[in-house]
Tab-separated table of C-alpha atoms in Angstrom:
chain	number	residue	atom	x	y	z
A	1	MET	CA	40.358	-6.241	12.677
A	2	ALA	CA	36.410	-6.065	10.806
A	3	ILE	CA	33.682	-9.331	12.533
A	4	TYR	CA	33.769	-12.015	11.317
A	5	ILE	CA	30.054	-13.732	11.877
A	6	ASN	CA	31.271	-17.599	10.523
A	7	GLU	CA	27.882	-18.658	10.305
A	8	PRO	CA	25.448	-17.913	6.871
A	9	SER	CA	22.819	-16.254	6.676
A	10	HIS	CA	19.578	-17.556	5.305
A	11	THR	CA	16.115	-16.833	3.214
A	12	PHE	CA	12.508	-17.660	3.991
A	13	ASN	CA	13.123	-20.722	1.249
A	14	GLU	CA	15.519	-22.650	3.336
A	15	TYR	CA	13.013	-22.569	6.455
A	16	LEU	CA	9.730	-24.900	7.089
A	17	LEU	CA	7.468	-24.425	9.587
A	18	ILE	CA	6.694	-27.862	11.400
A	19	PRO	CA	2.946	-28.087	12.441
A	20	GLY	CA	1.492	-27.999	16.081
A	21	TYR	CA	-1.215	-28.866	17.963
A	22	SER	CA	-4.387	-27.624	16.321
A	23	SER	CA	-7.823	-27.536	18.229
A	24	SER	CA	-11.424	-28.215	17.208
A	25	GLU	CA	-11.097	-23.995	17.747
A	26	CYS	CA	-8.769	-23.784	14.928
A	27	MET	CA	-10.026	-22.456	11.468
A	28	PRO	CA	-9.531	-20.015	9.621
A	29	ALA	CA	-12.777	-17.898	10.512
A	30	ASN	CA	-11.478	-17.212	13.742
A	31	VAL	CA	-7.849	-16.588	12.738
A	32	SER	CA	-7.343	-12.943	13.511
A	33	LEU	CA	-4.455	-10.625	11.499
A	34	LYS	CA	-4.555	-8.261	13.487
A	35	THR	CA	-1.456	-5.834	14.432
A	36	PRO	CA	0.453	-2.937	15.146
A	37	LEU	CA	1.552	-0.379	12.894
A	38	VAL	CA	3.372	1.775	15.733
A	39	LYS	CA	4.639	1.633	18.985
A	40	TYR	CA	2.489	1.422	21.999
A	41	LYS	CA	3.260	1.087	25.403
A	42	LYS	CA	2.552	-2.014	27.361
A	43	GLY	CA	-0.968	-2.362	28.623
A	44	GLU	CA	-2.212	-0.156	25.876
A	45	LYS	CA	-3.516	0.229	22.381
A	46	PRO	CA	-1.474	0.503	19.133
A	47	ALA	CA	-2.506	4.600	17.762
A	48	ILE	CA	-3.411	2.664	14.329
A	49	GLU	CA	-4.063	-1.594	14.468
A	50	MET	CA	-4.376	-2.987	11.035
A	51	THR	CA	-6.809	-5.791	9.813
A	52	ILE	CA	-4.146	-7.647	7.555
A	53	PRO	CA	-0.184	-8.091	8.591
A	54	MET	CA	0.478	-5.866	4.890
A	55	VAL	CA	2.073	-2.558	3.326
A	56	SER	CA	2.279	-1.517	0.075
A	57	ALA	CA	6.495	-0.404	-0.962
A	58	ILE	CA	7.149	3.013	-0.779
A	59	MET	CA	7.545	2.555	-5.001
A	60	GLN	CA	6.782	4.708	-7.810
A	61	SER	CA	5.776	1.783	-9.812
A	62	VAL	CA	3.901	0.226	-6.396
A	63	SER	CA	2.164	2.860	-4.179
A	64	GLY	CA	-0.459	5.423	-6.050
A	65	GLU	CA	-4.013	6.707	-4.377
A	66	LYS	CA	-5.942	3.982	-6.576
A	67	LEU	CA	-3.455	1.217	-4.213
A	68	ALA	CA	-3.268	2.459	-1.750
A	69	VAL	CA	-7.422	3.127	-1.478
A	70	ALA	CA	-7.627	-0.698	-2.298
A	71	LEU	CA	-5.256	-1.766	0.417
A	72	ALA	CA	-7.235	0.110	2.893
A	73	LYS	CA	-10.650	-1.404	2.059
A	74	ALA	CA	-8.369	-4.563	2.759
A	75	GLY	CA	-7.008	-4.122	5.565
A	76	GLY	CA	-3.810	-2.826	5.291
A	77	VAL	CA	-1.646	0.449	4.395
A	78	SER	CA	-0.423	1.953	1.389
A	79	PHE	CA	2.565	4.280	1.503
A	80	ILE	CA	2.443	6.706	-1.823
A	81	TYR	CA	6.005	7.136	-2.998
A	82	GLY	CA	7.980	9.868	-2.398
A	83	SER	CA	10.097	9.970	-5.034
A	84	GLN	CA	8.033	12.872	-6.381
A	85	THR	CA	7.767	16.908	-6.225
A	86	ILE	CA	5.912	17.520	-2.751
A	87	GLU	CA	2.905	19.063	-4.187
A	88	GLN	CA	2.471	16.005	-6.201
A	89	GLU	CA	2.678	13.089	-3.046
A	90	ALA	CA	0.165	15.071	-0.996
A	91	ALA	CA	-2.254	15.284	-3.709
A	92	MET	CA	-2.364	12.035	-4.257
A	93	VAL	CA	-2.109	11.473	0.036
A	94	ALA	CA	-5.285	14.178	-0.197
A	95	LYS	CA	-6.464	11.777	-2.718
A	96	VAL	CA	-7.281	9.053	-0.427
A	97	LYS	CA	-8.445	10.704	2.015
A	98	ALA	CA	-11.211	11.372	-0.242
A	99	TYR	CA	-12.328	8.959	-1.236
A	100	LYS	CA	-13.683	7.516	1.346
A	101	SER	CA	-14.523	10.180	3.597
A	102	GLY	CA	-18.125	9.872	0.901
A	103	PHE	CA	-18.033	13.589	-0.105
A	104	VAL	CA	-15.761	13.021	-3.172
A	105	PRO	CA	-13.703	15.205	-5.366
A	106	SER	CA	-14.115	14.716	-8.976
A	107	ASP	CA	-11.730	14.070	-11.421
A	108	SER	CA	-13.683	13.273	-13.734
A	109	ASN	CA	-14.918	16.834	-15.822
A	110	VAL	CA	-15.570	18.012	-19.168
A	111	SER	CA	-17.016	21.246	-20.077
A	112	PRO	CA	-20.324	21.302	-22.722
A	113	ASP	CA	-17.988	22.337	-25.667
A	114	MET	CA	-16.010	18.999	-25.309
A	115	THR	CA	-17.535	16.139	-27.425
A	116	MET	CA	-17.998	12.940	-27.063
A	117	ALA	CA	-14.859	11.363	-28.469
A	118	ASP	CA	-12.868	14.028	-25.007
A	119	VAL	CA	-15.801	11.840	-23.143
A	120	VAL	CA	-14.596	8.317	-24.253
A	121	ALA	CA	-11.019	9.802	-23.450
A	122	LEU	CA	-11.426	10.310	-20.266
A	123	LYS	CA	-13.644	7.644	-19.248
A	124	LYS	CA	-10.526	5.021	-20.967
A	125	LYS	CA	-7.872	7.279	-18.640
A	126	THR	CA	-9.806	7.604	-15.261
A	127	GLY	CA	-12.448	4.366	-15.589
A	128	HIS	CA	-15.494	6.450	-14.135
A	129	SER	CA	-18.309	6.318	-15.977
A	130	THR	CA	-19.730	9.626	-14.394
A	131	VAL	CA	-19.183	12.751	-15.515
A	132	ALA	CA	-19.845	16.226	-14.299
A	133	VAL	CA	-20.225	19.185	-16.982
A	134	THR	CA	-18.864	22.198	-15.798
A	135	SER	CA	-19.446	25.467	-17.496
A	136	ASP	CA	-15.244	25.059	-17.288
A	137	GLY	CA	-14.362	21.890	-17.462
A	138	THR	CA	-12.768	22.395	-13.666
A	139	VAL	CA	-13.353	20.384	-11.144
A	140	ASN	CA	-14.656	23.364	-8.919
A	141	GLY	CA	-16.575	24.700	-12.335
A	142	LYS	CA	-19.923	25.311	-12.701
A	143	LEU	CA	-21.600	22.856	-12.417
A	144	VAL	CA	-24.358	22.298	-16.038
A	145	GLY	CA	-24.271	19.107	-16.514
A	146	ILE	CA	-23.615	15.566	-15.966
A	147	VAL	CA	-22.824	12.733	-18.704
A	148	THR	CA	-23.572	9.127	-16.936
A	149	SER	CA	-22.812	5.591	-20.335
A	150	ARG	CA	-27.096	6.088	-20.270
A	151	ASP	CA	-25.891	9.469	-21.701
A	152	TYR	CA	-24.557	7.906	-24.889
A	153	ARG	CA	-23.348	4.705	-27.178
A	154	VAL	CA	-20.044	5.536	-28.923
A	155	SER	CA	-21.818	3.232	-31.754
A	156	ARG	CA	-24.325	5.451	-32.243
A	157	MET	CA	-22.886	8.853	-31.877
A	158	ASP	CA	-20.747	10.902	-33.947
A	159	PRO	CA	-17.643	11.153	-32.174
A	160	ALA	CA	-17.630	15.045	-32.799
A	161	THR	CA	-20.929	15.665	-31.200
A	162	PRO	CA	-20.333	18.065	-28.661
A	163	VAL	CA	-21.108	17.192	-24.880
A	164	ARG	CA	-24.376	20.145	-24.526
A	165	ASP	CA	-26.267	17.931	-26.945
A	166	PHE	CA	-26.349	14.282	-25.324
A	167	MET	CA	-25.634	15.630	-21.290
A	168	THR	CA	-28.090	15.462	-19.135
A	169	PRO	CA	-28.870	19.657	-17.514
A	170	LEU	CA	-28.651	20.743	-14.331
A	171	GLU	CA	-32.669	21.261	-14.378
A	172	LYS	CA	-33.079	17.551	-15.204
A	173	MET	CA	-30.536	16.455	-12.655
A	174	ILE	CA	-30.480	16.144	-8.817
A	175	TYR	CA	-28.291	16.989	-6.632
A	176	ALA	CA	-28.121	17.969	-3.229
A	177	LYS	CA	-26.316	21.658	-1.602
A	178	ASN	CA	-23.037	21.462	-0.256
A	179	GLY	CA	-23.798	21.052	3.902
A	180	VAL	CA	-25.869	17.720	4.065
A	181	THR	CA	-25.075	15.253	5.716
A	182	LEU	CA	-23.732	11.993	4.356
A	183	GLY	CA	-26.245	10.070	5.375
A	184	GLU	CA	-29.131	12.450	4.462
A	185	ALA	CA	-27.136	12.159	0.532
A	186	ASN	CA	-27.180	8.341	1.418
A	187	ASP	CA	-31.307	8.554	1.493
A	188	ILE	CA	-31.130	10.378	-1.208
A	189	ILE	CA	-29.627	7.940	-3.377
A	190	TRP	CA	-31.219	4.983	-2.689
A	191	ASP	CA	-34.933	6.877	-2.565
A	192	LYS	CA	-34.108	8.182	-6.021
A	193	LYS	CA	-32.202	5.524	-7.575
A	194	LEU	CA	-28.877	7.096	-8.241
A	195	ASN	CA	-25.799	5.990	-8.844
A	196	ALA	CA	-23.896	9.217	-7.836
A	197	LEU	CA	-25.206	12.556	-6.505
A	198	PRO	CA	-23.518	15.487	-7.315
A	199	ILE	CA	-23.221	18.362	-4.441
A	200	VAL	CA	-23.143	21.643	-4.926
A	201	ASN	CA	-22.082	25.096	-3.769
A	202	GLU	CA	-24.113	27.841	-2.533
A	203	ASP	CA	-22.739	29.550	-6.358
A	204	GLY	CA	-23.572	27.226	-8.466
A	205	THR	CA	-19.558	25.595	-8.446
A	206	LEU	CA	-19.710	21.681	-8.035
A	207	ASN	CA	-18.708	20.788	-4.237
A	208	SER	CA	-17.713	17.014	-4.332
A	209	PHE	CA	-19.841	14.295	-5.743
A	210	VAL	CA	-21.797	11.105	-3.399
A	211	PHE	CA	-21.587	7.352	-4.834
A	212	ARG	CA	-23.448	4.159	-3.813
A	213	LYS	CA	-20.322	2.249	-4.628
A	214	ASP	CA	-18.880	3.477	-1.230
A	215	TYR	CA	-22.035	2.608	0.835
A	216	ALA	CA	-21.758	-1.041	-0.438
A	217	ASP	CA	-18.478	-1.190	-0.247
A	218	HIS	CA	-18.752	-0.449	3.399
A	219	LYS	CA	-20.617	-3.627	3.376
A	220	GLU	CA	-18.103	-5.517	0.865
A	221	ASN	CA	-14.958	-4.827	3.060
A	222	PRO	CA	-16.014	-5.030	7.392
A	223	GLY	CA	-12.165	-5.506	7.422
A	224	GLU	CA	-11.025	-1.765	6.003
A	225	LEU	CA	-8.655	0.446	7.971
A	226	LEU	CA	-10.235	3.425	8.528
A	227	ASP	CA	-9.321	6.842	10.602
A	228	GLU	CA	-11.509	8.843	13.494
A	229	LYS	CA	-13.449	10.939	11.031
A	230	LYS	CA	-13.842	7.581	8.404
A	231	ARG	CA	-11.925	8.160	5.867
A	232	TYR	CA	-9.211	5.398	4.577
A	233	ILE	CA	-5.817	5.668	6.694
A	234	VAL	CA	-2.677	5.961	3.901
A	235	GLY	CA	1.051	6.668	5.278
A	236	ALA	CA	4.162	8.244	2.707
A	237	GLY	CA	7.226	7.962	2.371
A	238	ILE	CA	9.991	10.676	3.017
A	239	ASN	CA	13.700	11.043	2.738
A	240	THR	CA	16.756	12.473	4.694
A	241	ARG	CA	17.003	15.487	3.077
A	242	ASP	CA	13.569	18.074	2.269
A	243	TYR	CA	11.786	16.459	5.139
A	244	ALA	CA	10.970	20.009	6.774
A	245	GLU	CA	8.606	21.382	3.675
A	246	ARG	CA	7.957	17.817	2.940
A	247	VAL	CA	6.539	16.830	6.372
A	248	PRO	CA	3.808	19.825	6.990
A	249	ALA	CA	2.768	19.713	3.842
A	250	LEU	CA	1.961	15.626	4.250
A	251	LEU	CA	0.191	16.231	7.085
A	252	ALA	CA	-2.008	19.233	6.158
A	253	ALA	CA	-2.905	16.795	3.258
A	254	GLY	CA	-4.424	13.949	6.039
A	255	ALA	CA	-1.185	11.572	5.969
A	256	ASP	CA	-1.459	8.604	8.741
A	257	ALA	CA	1.676	7.268	9.054
A	258	LEU	CA	4.575	8.009	7.717
A	259	CYS	CA	7.822	6.428	6.670
A	260	ILE	CA	12.147	7.150	5.885
A	261	ASP	CA	12.166	5.469	2.673
A	262	SER	CA	16.334	4.790	2.636
A	263	SER	CA	18.660	2.611	1.121
A	264	GLU	CA	19.794	2.256	4.629
A	265	GLY	CA	18.708	3.058	8.094
A	266	PHE	CA	21.585	2.829	10.590
A	267	SER	CA	23.264	6.490	9.856
A	268	GLU	CA	22.886	9.793	11.885
A	269	TRP	CA	20.851	11.293	8.496
A	270	GLN	CA	17.702	9.188	9.600
A	271	LYS	CA	18.138	10.024	13.496
A	272	LEU	CA	18.784	13.451	12.800
A	273	THR	CA	15.353	13.627	10.893
A	274	LEU	CA	13.651	11.430	13.683
A	275	GLN	CA	15.539	14.603	16.199
A	276	TRP	CA	13.175	17.144	13.937
A	277	ILE	CA	10.169	15.211	13.511
A	278	ARG	CA	9.840	15.539	17.594
A	279	GLN	CA	11.109	18.300	18.871
A	280	HIS	CA	7.859	19.730	16.197
A	281	TYR	CA	5.264	17.506	16.650
A	282	GLY	CA	6.636	15.008	20.059
A	283	ASP	CA	5.234	12.182	19.902
A	284	SER	CA	1.815	12.827	17.619
A	285	VAL	CA	3.272	12.234	14.430
A	286	LYS	CA	4.254	8.560	13.704
A	287	VAL	CA	7.391	7.636	11.652
A	288	GLY	CA	8.746	4.047	10.476
A	289	ALA	CA	12.181	4.406	10.068
A	290	GLY	CA	15.109	1.289	8.713
A	291	ASN	CA	15.881	-0.596	6.782
A	292	VAL	CA	18.638	-2.010	9.296
A	293	VAL	CA	19.274	-5.949	9.569
A	294	ASP	CA	20.869	-6.724	12.906
A	295	ARG	CA	20.089	-5.454	16.741
A	296	ASP	CA	22.518	-2.860	16.554
A	297	GLY	CA	20.896	-0.763	13.575
A	298	PHE	CA	17.748	-1.502	15.614
A	299	ASN	CA	18.592	-0.675	18.958
A	300	PHE	CA	20.096	2.794	17.231
A	301	LEU	CA	16.828	3.162	15.177
A	302	ALA	CA	14.247	2.452	18.115
A	303	GLU	CA	16.377	5.084	20.604
A	304	CYS	CA	15.989	7.661	17.564
A	305	GLY	CA	12.079	7.689	18.194
A	306	ALA	CA	11.428	5.449	15.669
A	307	ASP	CA	7.714	4.246	15.714
A	308	PHE	CA	8.133	0.640	13.487
A	309	ILE	CA	11.153	-0.476	11.973
A	310	LYS	CA	12.167	-2.258	8.284
A	311	VAL	CA	14.246	-4.305	7.963
A	312	GLY	CA	16.032	-5.643	5.115
A	313	ILE	CA	19.026	-5.116	2.269
A	314	GLY	CA	19.263	-6.618	-0.547
A	315	GLY	CA	16.601	-9.102	-0.839
A	316	GLY	CA	14.155	-7.197	-3.258
A	317	SER	CA	13.249	-8.660	-6.146
A	318	ILE	CA	14.735	-5.807	-7.985
A	319	CYS	CA	17.354	-4.780	-5.554
A	320	ILE	CA	20.883	-5.272	-6.626
A	321	THR	CA	22.152	-3.839	-3.627
A	322	ARG	CA	24.237	-6.987	-3.094
A	323	GLU	CA	26.245	-7.167	-6.000
A	324	THR	CA	26.855	-4.213	-6.448
A	325	LYS	CA	27.770	-3.565	-3.330
A	326	GLY	CA	28.095	-6.471	-1.355
A	327	ILE	CA	25.953	-5.155	1.026
A	328	GLY	CA	23.216	-6.510	3.016
A	329	ARG	CA	21.954	-10.346	5.597
A	330	GLY	CA	19.880	-13.343	4.454
A	331	GLN	CA	16.062	-11.711	5.174
A	332	ALA	CA	16.021	-14.419	8.098
A	333	THR	CA	18.700	-14.880	10.107
A	334	ALA	CA	18.081	-10.342	9.146
A	335	LEU	CA	14.981	-10.816	10.553
A	336	ILE	CA	15.532	-13.372	13.584
A	337	GLU	CA	18.046	-10.782	15.533
A	338	VAL	CA	16.040	-7.994	14.656
A	339	CYS	CA	12.890	-9.097	16.942
A	340	LYS	CA	15.506	-11.044	19.354
A	341	ALA	CA	16.515	-6.827	19.793
A	342	ARG	CA	13.106	-6.081	19.547
A	343	ASP	CA	11.624	-8.638	22.296
A	344	GLU	CA	14.880	-8.576	24.255
A	345	TYR	CA	13.972	-3.774	24.371
A	346	PHE	CA	10.493	-4.565	25.230
A	347	GLU	CA	10.888	-6.501	28.400
A	348	LYS	CA	14.031	-3.350	28.963
A	349	THR	CA	11.707	-0.801	28.618
A	350	GLY	CA	7.841	-1.770	28.727
A	351	VAL	CA	7.757	-0.105	24.546
A	352	TYR	CA	6.798	-2.153	23.125
A	353	ILE	CA	8.647	-1.844	18.403
A	354	PRO	CA	7.123	-3.388	15.388
A	355	VAL	CA	9.269	-4.865	12.753
A	356	CYS	CA	8.548	-4.465	9.438
A	357	SER	CA	9.948	-7.735	7.195
A	358	ASP	CA	10.683	-5.489	3.786
A	359	GLY	CA	12.164	-7.687	0.941
A	360	GLY	CA	12.503	-11.832	-0.015
A	361	ILE	CA	9.369	-12.887	-0.585
A	362	VAL	CA	8.902	-14.812	-2.909
A	363	TYR	CA	5.683	-16.660	-2.530
A	364	ASP	CA	2.750	-16.555	0.216
A	365	HIS	CA	3.622	-19.216	2.546
A	366	HIS	CA	7.153	-16.169	3.317
A	367	ILE	CA	4.844	-14.244	4.415
A	368	THR	CA	4.052	-16.386	7.150
A	369	LEU	CA	7.386	-17.510	7.970
A	370	ALA	CA	8.085	-13.888	8.632
A	371	LEU	CA	5.720	-13.546	10.909
A	372	ALA	CA	6.356	-16.909	12.845
A	373	MET	CA	9.869	-15.379	12.956
A	374	GLY	CA	8.537	-12.105	14.796
A	375	ALA	CA	7.454	-9.715	11.866
A	376	ASP	CA	4.864	-7.586	12.673
A	377	PHE	CA	3.846	-6.948	9.040
A	378	VAL	CA	5.177	-7.330	5.613
A	379	MET	CA	6.036	-4.827	3.094
A	380	LEU	CA	5.582	-6.197	-0.856
A	381	GLY	CA	6.744	-4.270	-3.598
A	382	ARG	CA	6.738	-7.635	-6.735
A	383	TYR	CA	3.292	-8.479	-5.040
A	384	PHE	CA	1.275	-5.721	-5.419
A	385	ALA	CA	3.222	-4.237	-8.907
A	386	ARG	CA	1.257	-7.467	-10.258
A	387	PHE	CA	-2.050	-5.505	-9.955
A	388	ASP	CA	-4.904	-3.625	-11.556
A	389	GLU	CA	-4.654	-0.452	-8.640
A	390	SER	CA	-0.727	-0.136	-9.382
A	391	PRO	CA	0.488	3.379	-11.124
A	392	THR	CA	1.806	0.655	-14.244
A	393	GLU	CA	0.212	0.263	-17.325
A	394	LYS	CA	-0.273	-3.604	-18.322
A	395	VAL	CA	0.836	-4.561	-21.733
A	396	MET	CA	1.571	-8.225	-23.800
A	397	ILE	CA	4.339	-9.705	-24.257
A	398	GLY	CA	5.724	-12.856	-25.730
A	399	GLY	CA	1.675	-13.448	-25.728
A	400	THR	CA	1.248	-12.507	-22.167
A	401	TYR	CA	0.201	-9.763	-20.215
A	402	VAL	CA	2.997	-8.243	-17.597
A	403	LYS	CA	2.675	-5.634	-15.575
A	404	GLU	CA	5.895	-3.059	-15.399
A	405	TYR	CA	7.856	-2.978	-12.402
A	406	TRP	CA	11.374	-1.310	-11.891
A	407	GLY	CA	13.460	-0.368	-9.018
A	408	GLU	CA	13.695	3.250	-6.259
A	409	GLY	CA	17.385	2.801	-6.559
A	410	SER	CA	17.004	2.340	-10.794
A	411	ASN	CA	17.902	5.136	-12.821
A	412	ARG	CA	14.448	4.723	-14.292
A	413	ALA	CA	13.080	6.201	-10.835
A	414	ARG	CA	16.262	8.484	-10.783
A	415	ASN	CA	15.463	8.528	-6.760
A	416	TRP	CA	18.197	10.116	-5.147
A	417	GLN	CA	16.745	11.230	-2.118
A	418	ARG	CA	16.609	8.401	-0.681
A	419	TYR	CA	20.941	7.997	-0.459
A	420	ASP	CA	22.269	9.487	1.947
A	421	LEU	CA	25.697	11.154	-0.680
A	422	GLY	CA	26.547	14.031	1.368
A	423	GLY	CA	24.380	16.546	-1.647
A	424	ASP	CA	25.568	14.466	-4.182
A	425	LYS	CA	22.429	14.788	-6.649
A	426	LYS	CA	23.598	12.249	-8.799
A	427	LEU	CA	23.691	8.755	-8.802
A	428	SER	CA	26.977	7.118	-9.753
A	429	PHE	CA	25.704	3.489	-10.528
A	430	GLU	CA	22.558	1.831	-9.862
A	431	GLU	CA	20.769	-0.526	-7.431
A	432	GLY	CA	17.572	-1.100	-9.051
A	433	VAL	CA	16.570	-2.575	-12.339
A	434	ASP	CA	13.593	-1.857	-14.706
A	435	SER	CA	11.288	-5.253	-15.065
A	436	TYR	CA	8.186	-6.478	-15.901
A	437	VAL	CA	5.869	-8.676	-13.629
A	438	PRO	CA	3.327	-11.381	-14.439
A	439	TYR	CA	-0.386	-9.344	-14.446
A	440	ALA	CA	-2.443	-11.285	-11.209
A	441	GLY	CA	-5.484	-8.456	-12.011
A	442	PRO	CA	-7.736	-7.149	-8.819
A	443	LEU	CA	-6.088	-6.443	-5.400
A	444	LYS	CA	-8.600	-7.745	-3.308
A	445	GLU	CA	-9.100	-11.223	-4.260
A	446	ASN	CA	-5.824	-11.659	-4.587
A	447	VAL	CA	-5.223	-10.749	-0.846
A	448	GLU	CA	-8.063	-13.171	0.128
A	449	LYS	CA	-6.493	-15.452	-1.489
A	450	THR	CA	-2.782	-14.592	0.277
A	451	THR	CA	-4.105	-14.175	3.862
A	452	SER	CA	-6.154	-17.607	3.385
A	453	LYS	CA	-3.237	-19.376	3.290
A	454	ILE	CA	-2.184	-17.525	6.000
A	455	LYS	CA	-4.694	-18.224	7.892
A	456	SER	CA	-4.875	-21.817	7.726
A	457	THR	CA	-0.936	-22.289	7.874
A	458	MET	CA	-1.369	-20.493	11.382
A	459	CYS	CA	-3.810	-23.272	12.105
A	460	ASN	CA	-2.328	-25.908	11.523
A	461	CYS	CA	0.666	-24.410	13.522
A	462	GLY	CA	-2.630	-24.508	16.212
A	463	ALA	CA	-2.250	-20.622	16.127
A	464	LEU	CA	-5.215	-18.022	15.526
A	465	THR	CA	-3.418	-14.766	16.320
A	466	ILE	CA	0.021	-13.884	15.019
A	467	PRO	CA	1.907	-12.659	18.624
A	468	GLU	CA	-0.227	-16.909	19.373
A	469	LEU	CA	1.854	-17.707	15.973
A	470	GLN	CA	5.216	-16.718	17.301
A	471	GLN	CA	4.979	-17.695	20.506
A	472	LYS	CA	4.137	-21.707	18.957
A	473	ALA	CA	5.814	-21.413	16.026
A	474	LYS	CA	8.607	-23.693	15.876
A	475	ILE	CA	10.240	-23.574	12.553
A	476	THR	CA	13.201	-25.516	11.134
A	477	LEU	CA	15.836	-25.705	8.457
A	478	VAL	CA	16.009	-27.218	5.376
A	479	SER	CA	18.806	-28.705	3.140
A	480	ALA	CA	18.247	-27.506	-0.307
A	481	THR	CA	17.328	-31.076	-1.645
A	482	SER	CA	14.542	-31.079	1.138
A	483	ILE	CA	13.791	-27.967	-1.122
A	484	VAL	CA	13.448	-29.443	-4.070
A	485	GLU	CA	11.398	-32.250	-2.274
A	486	GLY	CA	8.442	-30.284	-1.427
A	487	GLY	CA	7.822	-28.909	-4.507
A	488	ALA	CA	6.630	-31.922	-7.842
A	489	HIS	CA	8.792	-33.408	-8.389
A	490	ASP	CA	9.730	-37.611	-10.255
A	491	VAL	CA	6.180	-36.650	-13.154
A	492	ILE	CA	5.780	-34.822	-16.348
A	493	ARG	CA	3.309	-32.352	-14.903
A	494	LYS	CA	0.291	-31.722	-17.710
A	495	GLU	CA	-0.599	-28.464	-19.348
A	496	LYS	CA	-3.132	-26.699	-17.789
A	497	ASN	CA	-5.831	-26.311	-20.139
A	498	THR	CA	-7.877	-23.483	-19.632
A	499	THR	CA	-11.406	-25.677	-20.175
A	500	ASP	CA	-10.463	-27.982	-17.338
A	501	LYS	CA	-13.158	-28.017	-14.623
């Protein structure tokens, strides 16, 4: 006979936090949002600890290399999407790892025979104003010159003008030989007042660039997430099908953590994937698993060796699993039960396994609620899809800028790898939709605004850390009428005027 749970499952929007006593120390400036990404034993430090409790969803429309860099600067971790070839995903991971190392491979290159129009098109595509001129126009070609924004003016030059006619030739450039240290390269940049310093191999081929902005970025982003080699930390998605080929490639590219991207985690497929990783790499490889919605699912993945466990089925804004298959659970209820199981497991074994709340976040305060309910961090898709750094196009619809956003379970994504269908590579129905989200600008300013809200609410609860919030939080279930009462009501709202100050 089926098991019946005759209590409704709830969403974040059905809960509120009750303020607690706030001491004079409870100021946002004193709040720490540091949180573990991966499991650790009692009394030990986690191998990876984030500065903010936010990771990006393993989605084509969210987690590319640009967003991974921007999120690592902010102190979170992006999981590069796995619904692409192994080579493509590994290349994205490698780009992120190379970005902060100081010596950055050039992805904006032209040959001397190309034209000013080609340079303009390349700048529009990459956003880079510094373009290397190599003998054959490739990243590893022989360096013959450089083009910067000072070398040309679009309005004054024929678009057909060859690059050789306006580039700065090698003999007039300042560059360094391969082998120079990052500190020495930065000294040259500051002494010579350069924005970029090319690094050249002994045979004259281009090796990389060192940019002034990387040094400035470190000063502007004190919470950035770096590995022991001062490179940005980045995660990558894997599936339960080609892990034997994908995992080694991603690790070789430098991935710091992996995460199984699956529609449902309480399965033998995930057990087999985790077993294979442990057999070949032991505990050195950090890998998350999921998704689950109850204690049975958590305990299963914990025993399988997961380093963190994701909670949530059907709660994403583009997910239609619940209406298509009738599978899922209200995100708040699922999270509360799983976090209780996590705490019991910790008491029993002395091993703390972080819980990631994945889906169901509509408003910023839902993140704080998720943390208070026990989550160590949240995984966000729609939230990050709105920003400049997400991989999708920004388009104007009805006079408003939006960005494309589609689910991994949609026909557009064609991500059959995340569905354990016994070898069937065809999705016979969709579990996600293709949509737009309002464009919101750069990641940095949006994340800063969100985290400032989280810190402020934590102060209202008398908590200066996430573990303290989880201990002190008082959470109340609210009625539908109370939800209405919580917003603006019984007034005629003024239309926003951009001239208002």
